Amino acid sequence: MKILIVDDEKDVELLFRQKFRKEVKSGVLELAFAFSGEEALKVLDSEHPPKVVYVFSDINMPGMSGLELLNQVKSHFPEIQVSMISAYGDSQNYEKAMQSGAKEFFTKPIDFESLKVEVNKLIESQK
Amino acid sequence: MNLGVILLILLFYLRRPMGPIEVSAEWKRIINGGMIAAFVLWAFSNSGIPIISQVALFLNFGLGALIVYLTLRNPELQHRKGMIYAWLPLMGLIVIQEFLELISPSFFNSIEVYHSTATFFAIVWAVVMWINNTKQRKALEQERLKTLQKEREYKVTEALKAQLEKQVQERTKEITQKKNELEKALQELKSAQDQLIHSEKMASLGELTAGIAHEIQNPLNFVNNFSEVSAELIDEAKEELDSGNQEDAKEILEDLKANLQKILHHGKRADSIVKGMLLHSRSNSGQKEKSDINALTDEYLRLSYHGLRAKDKSFTADFKIELDENVEPVEIVPGDIGRVLLNLINNGFYAADEKKKELEKAGQTDFMPTVWVKTQKIQNGVKITVRDNGNGIPDEIKSKIFQPFFTTKPTGKGTGLGLSMSYDIITNGHGGDLKVKSKPGEFTEFEIIIPQTTKS
């Protein structure tokens, strides 16, 4: 199962790879990374149909914001689930994300325990 | 002619003032006495009484001699010398006549023709001298009048001078007072300016706070996350060692090392942001130091972007940064240059965002507000360009944008000091130049030029 993580902070990749080290090693999970909304869309567009089933995206990024990416993904790849990760856990962002069809809304600093729960639910459902 | 009469005339004139000269009261008394004596002697000498009239005549001679002597020798009477010289020949002839008539009338008769001729010349002499004396007296009188006139003029001048001096003093007092008032006003203006500059700094610090919070939060999150995951990795490494997987354990240890480096990196990142914030808020202008323009530009672009982002959730914009690797460290006051960058970049985002809002109202939604920031090494210095795709600056206000208090933003949104302070920092503070290019409706581009060797 492949998930895509979108964040303009590149160190996020290292962090996720270590956090899901066992899952990746055992082959149940495949991680892909993009550092902007535009790059994320390119990654999704590179495979037809895309292998990615879940996108975790930061909201605050230069250029296309996470919320715009959410709309784009939902309109082009409605089957892919999207959850938002934001440093600004305000209700305005939360409501916008939920209205646009986001599955979950995580606030930074990322609570990897709840994130893992979400990913494990996903892995279970894929089996 | 009788000697007595002449003596009376002489005494009469001696008593009178001549021009500015006047005899003292004491002399006047003496002259009065003299006149009485002359009158009495004259009366007796004409009485025809034998012996007595002769004695009176001789006494009259004596009195005449006394008058002539005193007038010629006494300093107080010398001004009447001319009169004595006028009468002296006549007096002498009269004395000779009287004397000869007394002792030898026959001899006198024999020389009477000569005597008469001499008397005639003596009278002519007296008249000529009298005219001459009168002239002198008139000249003296005029002199006296002139002196009086001058004295009067002098008094008037003195009074005018005193008045002028008084006026000058008053004016000086007024001017000094005005000067003090102006100095006070200047002082007040200076402190008001300082306060404005301070509040402008504080305002931009406020704009920065949200950006800074975001910028600090990010590295802190990484520090926390990497610490957490490292603890987990140590457990995993132990497990791998227990199960004899040396290779995997080594791999985990490598990851751990990388994580520690990441923790250090993000810790330093937060540290430099806090330092930058302190630099920004410092109210006195800081010291110049060799600074990495590229790092500074990058930092403030991020601070600006995240600050605006945090303040306004609906704000979306793109930014592109192009850093010239060849840019060398430049002597600058980092806080000041940072403030300029923040101001120009914030303005850029603001302008582009305004255009986006306008277009959205018109139904156009595909416009992406963008700010381009570029550094470039130039001869002896560095050029930083900040460009936005906003609505640009109309030509008619282009000349005003660097003026203090000029702002196009709504009341309360801008102090109107940002650009004027930026201009001051670049030109006066760093010996550089701040230029603006703009095409209304399309773009605005600010160009900062900072020379390598700044004049301080």
Coordinates of C-alpha atoms in Angstrom, one line a residue:
Chain A
M1 CA 0.0 0.0 0.0
K2 CA 1.4 3.4 -1.0
I3 CA 0.9 6.6 0.8
L4 CA 2.1 10.1 -0.2
I5 CA 3.3 12.7 2.2
V6 CA 3.4 16.3 1.1
D7 CA 5.4 18.9 3.1
D8 CA 7.8 21.7 2.1
E9 CA 10.1 20.7 5.0
K10 CA 12.3 18.0 3.6
D11 CA 13.3 16.5 6.9
V12 CA 9.7 15.2 7.2
E13 CA 10.8 12.4 4.8
L14 CA 13.5 11.1 7.2
L15 CA 11.2 11.3 10.1
F16 CA 8.4 9.3 8.4
R17 CA 10.8 6.7 7.1
Q18 CA 12.1 6.1 10.6
K19 CA 8.7 6.1 12.2
F20 CA 7.3 3.6 9.7
R21 CA 10.5 1.7 9.4
K22 CA 9.1 -1.7 10.4
E23 CA 6.1 -1.3 8.1
V24 CA 8.2 -0.3 5.2
K25 CA 10.7 -3.1 5.9
S26 CA 8.0 -5.7 6.1
G27 CA 6.6 -4.4 2.8
V28 CA 3.1 -3.6 3.9
L29 CA 3.7 0.1 3.4
E30 CA 5.3 2.1 0.7
L31 CA 6.1 5.8 1.3
A32 CA 6.3 8.5 -1.4
F33 CA 7.2 12.2 -0.7
A34 CA 6.5 15.5 -2.4
F35 CA 7.7 18.9 -1.3
S36 CA 4.9 21.0 -2.8
G37 CA 1.4 20.7 -4.0
E38 CA 2.4 20.9 -7.6
E39 CA 5.0 18.1 -7.1
A40 CA 2.3 16.0 -5.4
L41 CA 0.0 16.3 -8.3
K42 CA 2.8 15.2 -10.7
V43 CA 3.5 12.2 -8.5
L44 CA -0.1 11.2 -8.6
D45 CA -0.4 11.8 -12.3
S46 CA 2.7 9.7 -13.1
E47 CA 0.8 6.4 -12.7
H48 CA -2.5 5.4 -14.1
P49 CA -4.3 4.5 -12.0
P50 CA -2.2 5.9 -9.2
K51 CA -0.9 3.4 -6.6
V52 CA -1.2 6.0 -3.9
V53 CA -4.2 5.4 -1.8
Y54 CA -3.7 8.0 0.9
V55 CA -2.3 11.5 0.9
F56 CA -1.1 13.3 4.0
S57 CA -0.6 17.0 3.2
D58 CA 0.7 20.0 5.0
I59 CA -1.5 23.1 4.6
N60 CA 1.1 25.8 4.8
M61 CA 3.3 25.7 1.7
P62 CA 4.5 28.2 -0.8
G63 CA 2.7 28.1 -4.0
M64 CA -0.2 25.7 -4.0
S65 CA -1.5 25.3 -0.4
G66 CA -2.6 22.0 1.1
L67 CA -6.2 23.0 0.9
E68 CA -5.9 23.7 -2.9
L69 CA -4.2 20.3 -3.3
L70 CA -7.0 18.7 -1.4
N71 CA -9.5 20.1 -3.9
Q72 CA -7.4 19.1 -6.8
V73 CA -7.0 15.5 -5.6
K74 CA -10.6 15.2 -4.7
S75 CA -11.7 16.4 -8.2
H76 CA -9.1 14.3 -10.2
F77 CA -8.7 11.2 -8.0
P78 CA -11.9 11.0 -5.9
E79 CA -10.9 7.5 -4.7
I80 CA -7.7 8.7 -2.9
Q81 CA -8.2 9.7 0.7
V82 CA -6.6 12.9 1.9
S83 CA -5.8 14.0 5.5
M84 CA -4.4 17.4 6.4
I85 CA -1.5 18.2 8.7
S86 CA -1.2 21.8 9.8
A87 CA 0.7 23.9 12.3
Y88 CA -2.4 26.1 12.6
G89 CA -5.1 24.0 14.2
D90 CA -7.7 26.7 13.9
S91 CA -11.4 26.0 13.2
Q92 CA -11.3 28.0 9.9
N93 CA -8.7 25.7 8.3
Y94 CA -10.4 22.6 9.9
E95 CA -13.8 23.5 8.5
K96 CA -12.5 24.3 5.1
A97 CA -10.6 20.9 5.0
M98 CA -13.6 18.9 6.2
Q99 CA -16.0 20.6 3.7
S100 CA -13.6 19.8 0.9
G101 CA -13.6 16.1 1.9
A102 CA -10.6 15.6 4.0
K103 CA -10.6 12.4 6.1
E104 CA -8.7 13.6 9.1
F105 CA -7.1 16.8 10.4
F106 CA -3.8 16.4 12.3
T107 CA -2.1 19.3 14.0
K108 CA 1.6 19.8 14.2
P109 CA 3.6 18.7 16.1
I110 CA 2.5 15.4 14.5
D111 CA 1.2 12.9 17.0
F112 CA 2.7 9.8 15.3
E113 CA 0.7 7.5 17.5
S114 CA -2.6 8.7 16.1
L115 CA -1.1 8.8 12.7
K116 CA 0.0 5.2 13.0
V117 CA -3.5 4.2 14.1
E118 CA -4.8 5.8 11.0
V119 CA -2.3 4.1 8.8
N120 CA -2.9 0.7 10.5
K121 CA -6.6 1.1 10.0
L122 CA -5.8 1.6 6.3
I123 CA -3.5 -1.4 6.1
E124 CA -6.2 -3.5 7.8
S125 CA -8.8 -2.3 5.3
Q126 CA -6.5 -3.0 2.3
K127 CA -6.0 -6.6 3.3
Chain B
M1 CA 37.5 163.8 21.9
N2 CA 37.6 163.4 25.6
L3 CA 39.6 160.6 27.3
G4 CA 36.9 160.2 30.0
V5 CA 34.3 159.4 27.3
I6 CA 36.6 156.8 25.7
L7 CA 37.2 155.2 29.1
L8 CA 33.5 154.9 29.7
I9 CA 33.0 153.4 26.2
L10 CA 35.8 150.9 26.9
L11 CA 34.4 149.9 30.3
F12 CA 30.9 149.6 28.8
Y13 CA 32.1 147.1 26.2
L14 CA 34.4 145.2 28.6
R15 CA 31.3 144.5 30.7
R16 CA 29.3 143.2 27.8
P17 CA 29.6 139.5 26.7
M18 CA 31.4 138.9 23.5
G19 CA 30.0 135.9 21.6
P20 CA 30.2 132.9 23.9
I21 CA 32.6 134.7 26.2
E22 CA 31.3 136.4 29.3
V23 CA 33.2 138.1 32.1
S24 CA 32.7 136.8 35.6
A25 CA 30.3 138.6 38.1
E26 CA 33.4 139.7 40.1
W27 CA 34.9 141.4 37.1
K28 CA 31.5 143.0 36.3
R29 CA 31.6 144.6 39.8
I30 CA 35.1 145.9 39.3
I31 CA 34.1 147.3 35.9
N32 CA 31.0 149.0 37.4
G33 CA 33.3 150.6 40.0
G34 CA 35.7 151.6 37.1
M35 CA 32.8 153.2 35.3
I36 CA 31.7 155.2 38.3
A37 CA 35.3 156.3 38.8
A38 CA 35.7 157.3 35.1
F39 CA 32.4 159.2 35.2
V40 CA 33.4 161.1 38.4
L41 CA 36.9 161.8 37.0
W42 CA 35.5 163.0 33.7
A43 CA 33.0 165.3 35.5
F44 CA 35.8 166.8 37.7
S45 CA 38.3 167.2 34.8
N46 CA 35.7 169.2 32.9
S47 CA 34.8 171.3 35.9
G48 CA 37.4 174.0 35.2
I49 CA 38.3 174.2 38.9
P50 CA 42.0 174.9 39.1
I51 CA 44.2 172.1 40.5
I52 CA 41.3 169.7 41.0
S53 CA 40.5 169.5 37.3
Q54 CA 44.3 168.9 36.6
V55 CA 44.5 166.2 39.3
A56 CA 41.4 164.5 37.9
L57 CA 42.9 164.6 34.4
F58 CA 46.0 162.8 35.6
L59 CA 44.1 160.3 37.6
N60 CA 42.1 159.8 34.4
F61 CA 45.4 159.0 32.6
G62 CA 46.2 156.5 35.4
L63 CA 42.8 154.9 35.1
G64 CA 43.2 154.6 31.3
A65 CA 46.6 153.0 31.7
L66 CA 45.2 150.6 34.3
I67 CA 42.4 149.5 31.9
V68 CA 44.8 149.0 29.0
Y69 CA 47.2 147.1 31.2
L70 CA 44.5 144.8 32.8
T71 CA 42.8 144.2 29.5
L72 CA 46.0 143.2 27.7
R73 CA 47.4 141.1 30.6
N74 CA 44.5 139.6 32.4
P75 CA 43.4 136.2 30.8
E76 CA 39.7 136.9 31.5
L77 CA 39.7 140.2 29.6
Q78 CA 42.1 139.4 26.8
H79 CA 39.3 138.8 24.4
R80 CA 38.8 142.6 24.3
K81 CA 42.4 143.2 23.2
G82 CA 41.2 144.2 19.7
M83 CA 39.2 147.0 21.2
I84 CA 42.1 148.3 23.2
Y85 CA 44.3 148.3 20.1
A86 CA 41.6 150.2 18.2
W87 CA 41.4 153.0 20.8
L88 CA 45.0 153.0 22.0
P89 CA 46.4 155.5 19.3
L90 CA 43.6 157.9 19.9
M91 CA 44.0 157.7 23.6
G92 CA 47.8 158.3 23.3
L93 CA 47.2 161.4 21.1
I94 CA 44.6 162.7 23.6
V95 CA 47.1 162.1 26.5
I96 CA 49.9 163.9 24.5
Q97 CA 47.5 166.8 23.6
E98 CA 46.3 167.3 27.2
F99 CA 49.8 167.0 28.6
L100 CA 51.3 169.5 26.1
E101 CA 48.4 171.9 26.5
L102 CA 49.1 171.9 30.2
I103 CA 52.9 172.4 30.2
S104 CA 53.6 174.2 26.9
P105 CA 50.5 175.3 24.9
S106 CA 52.8 177.2 22.4
F107 CA 54.7 174.1 21.5
F108 CA 51.3 172.3 21.1
N109 CA 50.1 175.0 18.8
S110 CA 53.2 174.6 16.6
I111 CA 52.6 170.9 16.1
E112 CA 48.8 171.0 16.1
V113 CA 48.6 170.3 12.3
Y114 CA 50.6 167.1 12.7
H115 CA 48.6 166.2 15.8
S116 CA 45.3 166.7 14.0
T117 CA 46.6 164.6 11.1
A118 CA 47.6 161.9 13.5
T119 CA 44.2 162.1 15.3
F120 CA 42.5 161.7 11.9
F121 CA 44.5 158.5 11.2
A122 CA 43.9 157.3 14.7
I123 CA 40.2 157.7 14.3
V124 CA 40.3 156.0 10.9
W125 CA 42.3 153.2 12.6
A126 CA 39.8 153.0 15.4
V127 CA 36.9 152.7 12.9
V128 CA 38.7 150.1 10.8
M129 CA 39.6 148.1 13.9
W130 CA 36.0 148.4 15.1
I131 CA 34.6 147.0 11.9
N132 CA 37.2 144.3 12.0
N133 CA 36.3 143.5 15.6
T134 CA 32.6 143.4 14.9
K135 CA 33.3 140.9 12.1
Q136 CA 35.3 138.7 14.5
R137 CA 32.6 139.0 17.1
K138 CA 30.0 138.0 14.6
A139 CA 32.1 135.0 13.5
L140 CA 32.5 134.0 17.1
E141 CA 28.7 134.4 17.6
Q142 CA 28.1 132.1 14.6
E143 CA 30.6 129.7 16.0
R144 CA 28.7 129.7 19.2
L145 CA 25.4 129.0 17.4
K146 CA 27.0 126.2 15.5
T147 CA 28.4 124.7 18.7
L148 CA 24.9 124.9 20.2
Q149 CA 23.4 123.4 17.1
K150 CA 25.9 120.5 17.2
E151 CA 25.2 120.0 20.9
R152 CA 21.5 119.8 20.1
E153 CA 22.1 117.4 17.3
Y154 CA 24.4 115.3 19.5
K155 CA 21.7 115.1 22.2
V156 CA 19.2 114.0 19.6
T157 CA 21.6 111.4 18.3
E158 CA 22.3 110.2 21.8
A159 CA 18.6 109.8 22.4
L160 CA 18.1 107.9 19.1
K161 CA 21.1 105.7 20.0
A162 CA 19.6 104.9 23.4
Q163 CA 16.3 104.1 21.8
L164 CA 17.9 101.9 19.2
E165 CA 19.9 100.1 21.8
K166 CA 16.7 99.5 23.7
Q167 CA 15.0 98.2 20.6
V168 CA 17.9 96.0 19.8
Q169 CA 17.8 94.6 23.3
E170 CA 14.1 93.9 23.0
R171 CA 14.5 92.3 19.6
T172 CA 17.4 90.2 20.8
K173 CA 15.3 89.0 23.7
E174 CA 12.4 88.2 21.3
I175 CA 14.8 86.3 19.0
T176 CA 16.4 84.4 21.8
Q177 CA 13.0 83.4 23.1
K178 CA 11.9 82.4 19.6
K179 CA 15.2 80.4 19.2
N180 CA 14.5 78.6 22.5
E181 CA 11.0 77.8 21.4
L182 CA 12.2 76.5 18.1
E183 CA 14.9 74.4 19.7
K184 CA 12.3 73.0 22.0
A185 CA 10.0 72.2 19.1
L186 CA 12.9 70.6 17.2
Q187 CA 13.7 68.5 20.3
E188 CA 10.0 67.4 20.5
L189 CA 9.9 66.6 16.8
K190 CA 13.1 64.6 17.2
S191 CA 11.7 62.6 20.1
A192 CA 8.4 62.1 18.2
Q193 CA 10.4 60.9 15.2
D194 CA 12.3 58.4 17.4
Q195 CA 9.0 57.2 18.8
L196 CA 7.6 56.8 15.4
I197 CA 10.6 54.9 14.2
H198 CA 10.3 52.7 17.3
S199 CA 6.6 52.1 16.8
E200 CA 7.3 51.3 13.1
K201 CA 9.9 48.8 14.3
M202 CA 7.4 47.4 16.8
A203 CA 4.7 47.2 14.1
S204 CA 6.9 45.3 11.8
L205 CA 7.9 43.1 14.8
G206 CA 4.2 42.4 15.3
E207 CA 3.9 41.4 11.6
L208 CA 6.9 39.2 12.2
T209 CA 5.6 37.5 15.4
A210 CA 3.3 35.1 13.6
G211 CA 5.9 34.3 11.0
I212 CA 8.5 33.8 13.8
A213 CA 6.2 31.6 15.8
H214 CA 5.7 29.4 12.8
E215 CA 9.4 29.5 11.9
I216 CA 10.3 28.5 15.5
Q217 CA 7.6 25.9 15.8
N218 CA 8.8 24.0 12.8
P219 CA 12.4 23.4 14.0
L220 CA 11.1 22.7 17.6
N221 CA 8.7 20.0 16.2
F222 CA 11.6 18.4 14.4
V223 CA 13.7 18.5 17.6
N224 CA 10.9 16.8 19.5
N225 CA 10.0 14.3 16.8
F226 CA 13.6 13.3 16.1
S227 CA 14.3 12.9 19.8
E228 CA 11.2 10.7 20.2
V229 CA 11.9 8.6 17.2
S230 CA 15.6 8.2 18.3
A231 CA 14.5 6.7 21.6
E232 CA 12.3 4.3 19.7
L233 CA 15.2 3.5 17.4
I234 CA 17.4 2.6 20.4
D235 CA 14.9 0.0 21.5
E236 CA 14.7 -1.3 18.0
A237 CA 18.5 -1.5 17.8
K238 CA 18.5 -3.5 21.1
E239 CA 16.0 -5.9 19.7
E240 CA 18.0 -6.4 16.5
L241 CA 21.2 -7.0 18.5
D242 CA 19.3 -9.5 20.7
S243 CA 18.2 -11.3 17.6
G244 CA 21.7 -11.2 16.3
N245 CA 21.1 -8.9 13.4
Q246 CA 24.3 -6.9 13.5
E247 CA 23.8 -5.3 10.1
D248 CA 20.4 -4.0 10.9
A249 CA 21.5 -2.7 14.3
K250 CA 24.4 -0.8 12.6
E251 CA 22.0 0.7 10.1
I252 CA 19.8 1.9 12.9
L253 CA 22.8 3.4 14.7
E254 CA 23.7 5.3 11.5
D255 CA 20.1 6.7 11.5
L256 CA 20.5 7.7 15.1
K257 CA 23.6 9.6 14.3
A258 CA 21.8 11.4 11.4
N259 CA 18.9 12.2 13.8
L260 CA 21.2 13.8 16.3
Q261 CA 22.7 15.9 13.5
K262 CA 19.1 16.9 12.5
I263 CA 18.3 17.8 16.1
L264 CA 21.4 20.0 16.3
H265 CA 20.5 21.6 12.9
H266 CA 17.0 22.4 13.9
G267 CA 18.0 23.6 17.3
K268 CA 20.4 26.1 15.6
R269 CA 17.8 27.1 13.2
A270 CA 15.4 28.1 16.1
D271 CA 18.4 29.8 17.8
S272 CA 19.2 32.0 14.7
I273 CA 15.5 32.9 14.3
V274 CA 15.3 34.1 18.0
K275 CA 18.6 36.0 17.5
G276 CA 17.2 37.6 14.3
M277 CA 14.1 38.7 16.2
L278 CA 16.1 40.3 18.9
L279 CA 18.2 42.0 16.3
H280 CA 15.0 43.3 14.7
S281 CA 13.5 44.7 17.8
R282 CA 16.7 46.5 19.0
S283 CA 15.9 50.2 19.0
N284 CA 19.3 51.6 18.5
S285 CA 20.8 50.7 15.1
G286 CA 23.1 47.8 15.6
Q287 CA 26.7 47.3 14.6
K288 CA 27.7 46.5 11.1
E289 CA 29.0 43.0 10.6
K290 CA 29.9 40.8 7.7
S291 CA 26.7 39.0 6.8
D292 CA 25.5 36.3 4.4
I293 CA 23.1 38.2 2.2
N294 CA 21.6 35.0 0.7
A295 CA 20.8 33.5 4.1
L296 CA 19.3 36.8 5.4
T297 CA 17.2 37.2 2.2
D298 CA 16.0 33.6 2.5
E299 CA 15.2 34.0 6.2
Y300 CA 13.2 37.2 5.8
L301 CA 11.3 35.9 2.8
R302 CA 10.1 33.0 4.9
L303 CA 9.3 35.2 7.9
S304 CA 7.3 37.5 5.7
Y305 CA 5.4 34.6 4.0
H306 CA 4.6 32.7 7.1
G307 CA 3.7 35.9 9.0
L308 CA 1.1 36.9 6.4
R309 CA 0.0 33.3 6.1
A310 CA -0.6 33.0 9.8
K311 CA -2.4 36.3 10.0
D312 CA -4.8 35.7 7.1
K313 CA -5.8 32.1 6.5
S314 CA -7.2 32.8 3.1
F315 CA -3.9 34.2 2.0
T316 CA -2.3 32.2 -0.8
A317 CA 0.7 33.2 -2.7
D318 CA 3.7 31.8 -4.4
F319 CA 7.3 32.9 -4.0
K320 CA 10.3 32.2 -6.0
I321 CA 13.8 32.8 -4.7
E322 CA 16.9 32.9 -6.8
L323 CA 20.2 33.2 -4.8
D324 CA 23.5 33.9 -6.5
E325 CA 26.1 31.6 -5.1
N326 CA 28.8 34.2 -5.9
V327 CA 27.5 36.8 -3.5
E328 CA 30.2 37.5 -1.0
P329 CA 29.5 38.5 2.7
V330 CA 28.8 42.2 2.9
E331 CA 29.3 44.6 5.9
I332 CA 25.7 45.4 6.9
V333 CA 23.5 46.0 10.0
P334 CA 21.6 42.7 9.6
G335 CA 18.6 43.8 11.6
D336 CA 18.2 47.0 9.5
I337 CA 18.6 45.2 6.1
G338 CA 16.2 42.5 7.4
R339 CA 13.7 45.2 8.2
V340 CA 14.0 46.6 4.6
L341 CA 13.6 43.1 3.1
L342 CA 10.6 42.3 5.3
N343 CA 9.0 45.6 4.4
L344 CA 9.6 45.2 0.6
I345 CA 8.5 41.6 0.6
N346 CA 5.4 42.2 2.7
N347 CA 4.5 45.1 0.4
G348 CA 5.0 42.8 -2.6
F349 CA 2.7 40.1 -1.2
Y350 CA 0.2 42.7 -0.2
A351 CA 0.1 44.3 -3.7
A352 CA -0.2 40.9 -5.4
D353 CA -2.9 39.8 -3.0
E354 CA -4.9 43.0 -3.6
K355 CA -4.8 42.3 -7.3
K356 CA -5.9 38.7 -6.7
K357 CA -8.9 40.0 -4.7
E358 CA -9.8 42.5 -7.4
L359 CA -9.7 39.8 -10.1
E360 CA -11.7 37.4 -8.0
K361 CA -14.4 40.0 -7.7
A362 CA -14.4 40.2 -11.5
G363 CA -14.8 36.4 -11.6
Q364 CA -11.2 35.6 -12.6
T365 CA -9.7 33.0 -10.2
D366 CA -6.6 31.7 -12.0
F367 CA -4.3 34.5 -10.9
M368 CA -1.5 33.4 -8.6
P369 CA 0.0 36.2 -6.5
T370 CA 3.7 35.8 -6.7
V371 CA 6.8 37.5 -5.2
W372 CA 10.2 36.9 -6.8
V373 CA 13.3 37.6 -4.7
K374 CA 16.7 37.5 -6.3
T375 CA 20.2 38.2 -5.1
Q376 CA 23.0 39.0 -7.6
K377 CA 26.7 39.7 -7.3
I378 CA 27.5 43.0 -8.9
Q379 CA 30.8 44.9 -9.2
N380 CA 31.8 45.9 -5.6
G381 CA 28.6 44.8 -3.9
V382 CA 25.3 43.0 -4.1
K383 CA 21.9 43.6 -5.7
I384 CA 18.7 42.3 -4.2
T385 CA 15.6 42.5 -6.3
V386 CA 12.1 42.1 -4.9
R387 CA 9.4 41.9 -7.6
D388 CA 5.7 41.2 -7.4
N389 CA 3.0 40.7 -10.0
G390 CA 0.6 43.1 -8.3
N391 CA -1.1 46.2 -9.7
G392 CA 2.0 48.3 -9.9
I393 CA 2.5 51.9 -8.9
P394 CA 0.8 54.6 -10.9
D395 CA 3.4 57.1 -12.3
E396 CA 1.8 60.0 -10.5
I397 CA 2.6 58.6 -7.0
K398 CA 5.9 57.0 -7.9
S399 CA 7.8 60.0 -6.7
K400 CA 6.0 60.1 -3.4
I401 CA 6.4 56.5 -2.2
F402 CA 9.6 57.2 -0.3
Q403 CA 8.2 60.1 1.5
P404 CA 7.5 59.6 5.2
F405 CA 3.8 59.0 6.0
F406 CA 2.8 58.4 2.4
T407 CA 0.7 55.3 2.2
T408 CA -2.0 53.9 -0.1
K409 CA -3.1 51.3 2.4
P410 CA -6.3 51.9 4.3
T411 CA -6.1 53.8 7.6
G412 CA -4.6 51.6 10.3
K413 CA -3.0 49.2 7.9
G414 CA 0.2 51.1 7.3
T415 CA 2.2 53.8 9.0
G416 CA 3.5 55.2 5.8
L417 CA 7.0 54.9 7.2
G418 CA 8.1 51.6 5.9
L419 CA 9.5 52.7 2.5
S420 CA 10.9 56.0 3.8
M421 CA 12.7 54.1 6.6
S422 CA 13.9 51.5 4.1
Y423 CA 15.2 54.2 1.9
D424 CA 17.0 55.8 4.8
I425 CA 18.6 52.5 5.9
I426 CA 19.8 51.7 2.4
T427 CA 21.1 55.1 1.4
N428 CA 22.2 56.8 4.6
G429 CA 22.9 53.7 6.6
H430 CA 24.7 51.6 4.0
G431 CA 25.7 54.1 1.2
G432 CA 23.6 52.1 -1.2
D433 CA 20.7 52.8 -3.4
L434 CA 17.0 51.8 -3.5
K435 CA 15.2 52.1 -6.8
V436 CA 11.8 51.2 -8.0
K437 CA 10.5 50.1 -11.4
S438 CA 6.9 49.5 -12.1
K439 CA 4.4 49.0 -14.9
P440 CA 0.9 49.8 -13.7
G441 CA -1.3 46.7 -13.8
E442 CA 1.6 44.3 -14.2
F443 CA 4.5 44.5 -11.7
T444 CA 6.5 46.4 -9.2
E445 CA 10.2 45.8 -8.7
F446 CA 12.4 47.2 -6.0
E447 CA 16.1 47.1 -6.4
I448 CA 18.4 47.3 -3.4
I449 CA 22.1 48.0 -4.1
I450 CA 24.5 47.6 -1.2
P451 CA 28.1 48.4 -1.9
Q452 CA 30.8 46.0 -0.6
T453 CA 32.7 48.8 1.1
T454 CA 30.2 51.0 2.8
K455 CA 31.0 54.4 4.0
S456 CA 30.2 54.6 7.7

